[in-house]
XYZ file of C-alpha atoms in Angstrom:
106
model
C 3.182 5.741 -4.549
C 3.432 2.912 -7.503
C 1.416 0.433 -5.050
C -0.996 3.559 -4.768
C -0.152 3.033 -0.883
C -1.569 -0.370 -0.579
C 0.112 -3.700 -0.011
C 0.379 -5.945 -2.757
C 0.155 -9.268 -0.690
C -2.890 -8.890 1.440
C -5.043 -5.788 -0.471
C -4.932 -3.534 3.200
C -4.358 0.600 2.302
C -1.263 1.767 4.393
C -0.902 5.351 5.491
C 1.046 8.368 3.510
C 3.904 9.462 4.642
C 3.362 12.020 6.926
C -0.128 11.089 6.920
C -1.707 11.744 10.451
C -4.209 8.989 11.572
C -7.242 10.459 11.262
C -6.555 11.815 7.876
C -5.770 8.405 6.618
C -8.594 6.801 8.645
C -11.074 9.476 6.409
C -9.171 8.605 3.557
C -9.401 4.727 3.653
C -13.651 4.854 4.971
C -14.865 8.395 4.879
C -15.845 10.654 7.235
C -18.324 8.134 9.178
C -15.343 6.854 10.833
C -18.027 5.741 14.262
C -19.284 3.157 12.101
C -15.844 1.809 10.644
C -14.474 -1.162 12.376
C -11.141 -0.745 10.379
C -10.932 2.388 12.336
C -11.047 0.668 15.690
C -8.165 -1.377 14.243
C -6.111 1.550 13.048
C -6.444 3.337 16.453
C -5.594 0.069 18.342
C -2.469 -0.735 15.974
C -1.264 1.779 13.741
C 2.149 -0.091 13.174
C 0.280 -2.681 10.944
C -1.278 0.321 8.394
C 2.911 1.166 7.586
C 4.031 0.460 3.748
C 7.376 -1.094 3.778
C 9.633 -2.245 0.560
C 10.325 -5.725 0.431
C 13.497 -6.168 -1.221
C 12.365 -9.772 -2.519
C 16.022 -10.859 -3.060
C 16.782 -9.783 0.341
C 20.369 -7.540 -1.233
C 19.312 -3.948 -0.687
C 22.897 -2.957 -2.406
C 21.270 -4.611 -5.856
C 20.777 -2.097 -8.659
C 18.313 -3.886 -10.212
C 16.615 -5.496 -6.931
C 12.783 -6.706 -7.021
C 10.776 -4.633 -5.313
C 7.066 -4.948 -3.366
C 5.428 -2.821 -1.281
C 4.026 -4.924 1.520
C 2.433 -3.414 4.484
C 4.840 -4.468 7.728
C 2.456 -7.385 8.631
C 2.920 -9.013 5.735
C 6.843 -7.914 4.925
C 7.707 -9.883 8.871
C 5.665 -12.894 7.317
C 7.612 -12.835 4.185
C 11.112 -12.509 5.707
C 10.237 -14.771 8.383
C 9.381 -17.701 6.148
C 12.014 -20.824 6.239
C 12.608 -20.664 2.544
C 13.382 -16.691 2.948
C 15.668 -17.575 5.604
C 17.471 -19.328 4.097
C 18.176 -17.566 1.026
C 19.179 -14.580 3.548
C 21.444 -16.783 4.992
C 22.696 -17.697 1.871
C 22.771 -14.128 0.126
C 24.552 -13.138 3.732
C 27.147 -15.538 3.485
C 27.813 -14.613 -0.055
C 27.986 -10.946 0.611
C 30.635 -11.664 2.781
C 32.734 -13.819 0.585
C 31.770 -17.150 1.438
C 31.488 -19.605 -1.733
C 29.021 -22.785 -1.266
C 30.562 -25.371 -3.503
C 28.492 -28.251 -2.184
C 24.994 -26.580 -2.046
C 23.026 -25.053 -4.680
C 21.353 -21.293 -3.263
C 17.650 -21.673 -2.024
């Protein structure tokens, strides 16, 4: 609801929870849905319209995590990055008790 169910990488409006496609597809262009292309594209691949939560230091056990609501498009792009990768390695590795002495985090 704070990202007013939009992603705040790439702009796209994501659907309510709950929200049935065609509701959401009226929502996001209005009732002249035969003349939206984005409707075509919701219809084809609803999966890409979900909002997810990032959790943007990859530990979903932090208390005071940073947050971003990225629609699940953009959230695979983000964790799928080498740098992010890496500091999930990293963050996994330290969750489990390993210290790095020779390497600083990513």
């Amino acid at each position: 609801e704070r990202a007013n169910w939009t992603c705040e990488e790439c702009g796209k409006p994501c659907r309510r929870t709950g929200e049935d496609l065609l509701s959401f597809i009226v929502r996001v262009r209005g009732p002249r849905i035969s003349e939206c292309r984005l409707a075509a594209e919701i219809m084809e691949a609803p999966g890409r319209f979900v909002l997810t939560v990032a959790h943007l230091d990859h530990d979903p056990e932090n208390p005071n995590a940073r947050l971003k609501a990225l629609c699940a498009p953009c959230h695979c792009r983000y964790d799928i990055s080498p740098q992010q990768m890496a500091r999930k390695r990293f963050a996994k590795r330290e969750r489990l008790g390993q210290l790095n002495l020779l390497e600083d985090a990513p």
